[in-house]
Amino acid sequence: MTAKITVQSVTKTFALGKDTFTALDQVSLDIADNEFITVVGPSGCGKSTLMNILAGLEEPTAGRALVDGVPVSGPGPERGVIFQQYALFPWLTVRKNVEFGLKTAGVGKAERRERAQHFIDLVGLGDFADALPKMLSGGMRQRCAIARAYAVNPSILLMDEPFGALDALTRVKLQEQLLDTWSQEQRTVLFITHDVDEAVFLANRVIVMAARPGRIYDVVEVDLPYPRSEDFRLSPEFADLRNRVWHSVYHQDGRTAAPVAARP
Amino acid sequence: MAVISDQTARGAKPRDRAGGRTRARAVGLPLLLNAVSVGLGIAVWWALALAGLKLPTPPEVVTQAITLIGNGTLGKDVLASLTRVLIGFALGTAAAVPVGFLMGWYAVVRGLVEPWIQFFRTVPPLAIIPLAIVLMGIGEAPKIFVIFLAAFLACVISTFQGVVNVDRTLINAARVLGAKDAGIFARVVVPASTPFILVGMRVGLGSAWATLVAAELIAAQQGLGFRMQNAQLYYDLPTIFVGLISIGILGLLMDRILLVAERKLTGWQERR
Ligand SMILES: Nc1ncnc2c1ncn2[C@@H]1O[C@H](COP(=O)(O)OP(=O)(O)OP(=O)(O)O)[C@@H](O)[C@H]1O
Ligand SMILES: [Mg+2]
């Protein structure tokens, strides 16, 4: 079976004045169909850059990324993206934001509305369907962005710290919903997070990255069955894996990396 | 889910109410101050007139205004001036918006158009008047042309700025949602640059209005500028005052109308 997503020694450099800055250095990764991958690592290690390359928004300097065996060239509706900065259209209401992708796909008005409503309710924004983004709190904006990505029903979800701005309760709720829809609808997910617990709770595999240059530092298999519940969070297996990932993230190369590394 | 929405609803409402109250207070006081200031200004003017400066008193100006309104002169002048400004402004804006968009979207267009815009921006539109009169005669054409130019230059630059400033992540968001170039343009670039365009229109209208009066001072048979120029020959200070005040009030009115449009169309913006 070929992988759903293949990253072949991808290197990405940015011009930084006269120098070049290596955001990703020879990153290789295979993601199987229906796999749930989480990516953790210190700030600035190239997580978002990797996601942008898979989304088709940036091109690798060297190497290549393939989806279904085809090299990525530009974005496509089969790859849903949730951006770290929400990226809601500020002039559109929550409903119109969620309908945006359906409209480009040519979905008729009635069906558009119905499907949008379903996902708006799913993320708990029912009372704010006709509100503009400026009236929403950070967490509500994030939920709107999630509904917008879910609505087009992509087979691959690329999520950049989608639950970052949420309170603990909403966060746990949405994690469980995400796993629910994932196991029902069979999607391949690449999920970036800063939260080690979240990374282990959700994933088949946790990819730990290191910074300067951005690279894959460790891969932790989470070989534990779904559905995962409250009990799972309290289990000793979870604690073990969590410690291992924690160690990989915060004690890279034996020395302690700063949890939030300054951007150069 | 109910838990989530209840929480957020409770969080949002008091903030709105508080915002409403401060806004009401913030509008009331400055308005009062404005009125006091206008009253004082008129009082000073009156005092200066009485003190022997060569100024007409406010009642003289009011009387003259009533006469000019009564015999229809003021109405005709206002109509002539407004027609010129609105035609020139409408043409200028209509040309500026697409040119600004093209400049922002295509580097080639920007490269070709920008030097001309930068050049004409440094030439005051009034300096074009002699040339325009020689080339287009003394009819309406040269006046409308310079007004057009003034409005165009102000609006094209800010439309261009608007397009250049569209948030990349919004364009990316539209792309990953399947939008192609035309869709991105119509559904992201246009709405995102509307605030810039409207600011450009306001600046353009101001500069169109300023140019109009000057254009009429030089060659016209009608219009507020012409009327004042004519009054100057006869030392008719009250008429000059009526003209000045009309120009001010009309300019202010038009600006307010655009301001209201701006509020309506760009209410989605977060104001800090
Ligand atoms: N367009 C760009 N131009 C120059 N440098 C860039 C650009 N985009 C990213 N970088 C640099 O590449 C590095 C990786 O950035 P990236 O956004 O991928 O980090 P990240 O792992 O997502 O960090 P965070 O956890 O803070 O979101 C950073 O050091 C950043 O400064
Ligand atoms: Mg990031």
mmCIF file with all atom_site columns, C-alpha atoms in Angstrom, chain B residues 73-91 140 143-144 147-148 151 204-206 208-213 215-216 220 222-226 243 245-258:
data_model
loop_
_atom_site.group_PDB
_atom_site.id
_atom_site.type_symbol
_atom_site.label_atom_id
_atom_site.label_alt_id
_atom_site.label_comp_id
_atom_site.label_asym_id
_atom_site.label_entity_id
_atom_site.label_seq_id
_atom_site.pdbx_PDB_ins_code
_atom_site.Cartn_x
_atom_site.Cartn_y
_atom_site.Cartn_z
_atom_site.occupancy
_atom_site.B_iso_or_equiv
_atom_site.pdbx_formal_charge
_atom_site.auth_seq_id
_atom_site.auth_comp_id
_atom_site.auth_asym_id
_atom_site.auth_atom_id
_atom_site.pdbx_PDB_model_num
ATOM 1  C CA . THR B 1 73  ? -28.537 82.636 -8.318  1.00 0.00 ? 73  THR B CA 1
ATOM 2  C CA . LEU B 1 74  ? -27.241 80.554 -5.442  1.00 0.00 ? 74  LEU B CA 1
ATOM 3  C CA . GLY B 1 75  ? -29.280 77.536 -6.485  1.00 0.00 ? 75  GLY B CA 1
ATOM 4  C CA . LYS B 1 76  ? -27.973 77.713 -10.068 1.00 0.00 ? 76  LYS B CA 1
ATOM 5  C CA . ASP B 1 77  ? -24.388 78.187 -8.920  1.00 0.00 ? 77  ASP B CA 1
ATOM 6  C CA . VAL B 1 78  ? -24.575 75.302 -6.473  1.00 0.00 ? 78  VAL B CA 1
ATOM 7  C CA . LEU B 1 79  ? -26.108 73.110 -9.137  1.00 0.00 ? 79  LEU B CA 1
ATOM 8  C CA . ALA B 1 80  ? -23.418 74.012 -11.680 1.00 0.00 ? 80  ALA B CA 1
ATOM 9  C CA . SER B 1 81  ? -20.601 73.389 -9.208  1.00 0.00 ? 81  SER B CA 1
ATOM 10 C CA . LEU B 1 82  ? -22.053 70.168 -7.869  1.00 0.00 ? 82  LEU B CA 1
ATOM 11 C CA . THR B 1 83  ? -22.652 68.804 -11.354 1.00 0.00 ? 83  THR B CA 1
ATOM 12 C CA . ARG B 1 84  ? -19.039 69.402 -12.315 1.00 0.00 ? 84  ARG B CA 1
ATOM 13 C CA . VAL B 1 85  ? -17.681 67.900 -9.145  1.00 0.00 ? 85  VAL B CA 1
ATOM 14 C CA . LEU B 1 86  ? -19.912 64.865 -9.214  1.00 0.00 ? 86  LEU B CA 1
ATOM 15 C CA . ILE B 1 87  ? -19.212 64.066 -12.865 1.00 0.00 ? 87  ILE B CA 1
ATOM 16 C CA . GLY B 1 88  ? -15.456 64.508 -12.445 1.00 0.00 ? 88  GLY B CA 1
ATOM 17 C CA . PHE B 1 89  ? -15.431 62.607 -9.177  1.00 0.00 ? 89  PHE B CA 1
ATOM 18 C CA . ALA B 1 90  ? -17.558 59.757 -10.521 1.00 0.00 ? 90  ALA B CA 1
ATOM 19 C CA . LEU B 1 91  ? -15.376 59.371 -13.607 1.00 0.00 ? 91  LEU B CA 1
ATOM 20 C CA . GLU B 1 140 ? -17.004 72.261 -19.237 1.00 0.00 ? 140 GLU B CA 1
ATOM 21 C CA . LYS B 1 143 ? -12.895 71.822 -15.567 1.00 0.00 ? 143 LYS B CA 1
ATOM 22 C CA . ILE B 1 144 ? -14.259 68.323 -15.398 1.00 0.00 ? 144 ILE B CA 1
ATOM 23 C CA . ILE B 1 147 ? -11.466 67.413 -11.220 1.00 0.00 ? 147 ILE B CA 1
ATOM 24 C CA . PHE B 1 148 ? -11.325 63.949 -12.712 1.00 0.00 ? 148 PHE B CA 1
ATOM 25 C CA . ALA B 1 151 ? -10.140 62.436 -7.778  1.00 0.00 ? 151 ALA B CA 1
ATOM 26 C CA . GLY B 1 204 ? -10.515 62.218 -3.775  1.00 0.00 ? 204 GLY B CA 1
ATOM 27 C CA . LEU B 1 205 ? -13.755 64.061 -3.145  1.00 0.00 ? 205 LEU B CA 1
ATOM 28 C CA . GLY B 1 206 ? -11.973 66.606 -0.974  1.00 0.00 ? 206 GLY B CA 1
ATOM 29 C CA . ALA B 1 208 ? -12.002 67.316 -6.391  1.00 0.00 ? 208 ALA B CA 1
ATOM 30 C CA . TRP B 1 209 ? -13.928 69.963 -4.517  1.00 0.00 ? 209 TRP B CA 1
ATOM 31 C CA . ALA B 1 210 ? -10.826 72.051 -3.888  1.00 0.00 ? 210 ALA B CA 1
ATOM 32 C CA . THR B 1 211 ? -9.880  71.841 -7.551  1.00 0.00 ? 211 THR B CA 1
ATOM 33 C CA . LEU B 1 212 ? -13.359 72.737 -8.757  1.00 0.00 ? 212 LEU B CA 1
ATOM 34 C CA . VAL B 1 213 ? -13.510 76.081 -7.057  1.00 0.00 ? 213 VAL B CA 1
ATOM 35 C CA . ALA B 1 215 ? -11.089 75.901 -11.889 1.00 0.00 ? 215 ALA B CA 1
ATOM 36 C CA . GLU B 1 216 ? -14.175 78.080 -11.760 1.00 0.00 ? 216 GLU B CA 1
ATOM 37 C CA . ALA B 1 220 ? -16.638 79.848 -15.946 1.00 0.00 ? 220 ALA B CA 1
ATOM 38 C CA . GLN B 1 222 ? -21.619 79.905 -13.522 1.00 0.00 ? 222 GLN B CA 1
ATOM 39 C CA . GLY B 1 223 ? -20.720 78.202 -10.285 1.00 0.00 ? 223 GLY B CA 1
ATOM 40 C CA . LEU B 1 224 ? -19.698 79.158 -6.768  1.00 0.00 ? 224 LEU B CA 1
ATOM 41 C CA . GLY B 1 225 ? -16.102 79.915 -7.745  1.00 0.00 ? 225 GLY B CA 1
ATOM 42 C CA . PHE B 1 226 ? -17.225 82.122 -10.615 1.00 0.00 ? 226 PHE B CA 1
ATOM 43 C CA . GLY B 1 243 ? -19.871 81.567 -1.539  1.00 0.00 ? 243 GLY B CA 1
ATOM 44 C CA . ILE B 1 245 ? -19.765 79.263 3.474   1.00 0.00 ? 245 ILE B CA 1
ATOM 45 C CA . SER B 1 246 ? -21.696 77.343 0.772   1.00 0.00 ? 246 SER B CA 1
ATOM 46 C CA . ILE B 1 247 ? -18.503 75.674 -0.423  1.00 0.00 ? 247 ILE B CA 1
ATOM 47 C CA . GLY B 1 248 ? -17.632 74.678 3.123   1.00 0.00 ? 248 GLY B CA 1
ATOM 48 C CA . ILE B 1 249 ? -21.072 73.332 3.939   1.00 0.00 ? 249 ILE B CA 1
ATOM 49 C CA . LEU B 1 250 ? -21.409 71.392 0.675   1.00 0.00 ? 250 LEU B CA 1
ATOM 50 C CA . GLY B 1 251 ? -17.935 69.864 1.071   1.00 0.00 ? 251 GLY B CA 1
ATOM 51 C CA . LEU B 1 252 ? -18.733 68.859 4.620   1.00 0.00 ? 252 LEU B CA 1
ATOM 52 C CA . LEU B 1 253 ? -22.059 67.339 3.589   1.00 0.00 ? 253 LEU B CA 1
ATOM 53 C CA . MET B 1 254 ? -20.531 65.253 0.828   1.00 0.00 ? 254 MET B CA 1
ATOM 54 C CA . ASP B 1 255 ? -17.790 64.068 3.152   1.00 0.00 ? 255 ASP B CA 1
ATOM 55 C CA . ARG B 1 256 ? -20.373 63.056 5.755   1.00 0.00 ? 256 ARG B CA 1
ATOM 56 C CA . ILE B 1 257 ? -22.336 61.087 3.166   1.00 0.00 ? 257 ILE B CA 1
ATOM 57 C CA . LEU B 1 258 ? -19.224 59.133 2.237   1.00 0.00 ? 258 LEU B CA 1
#
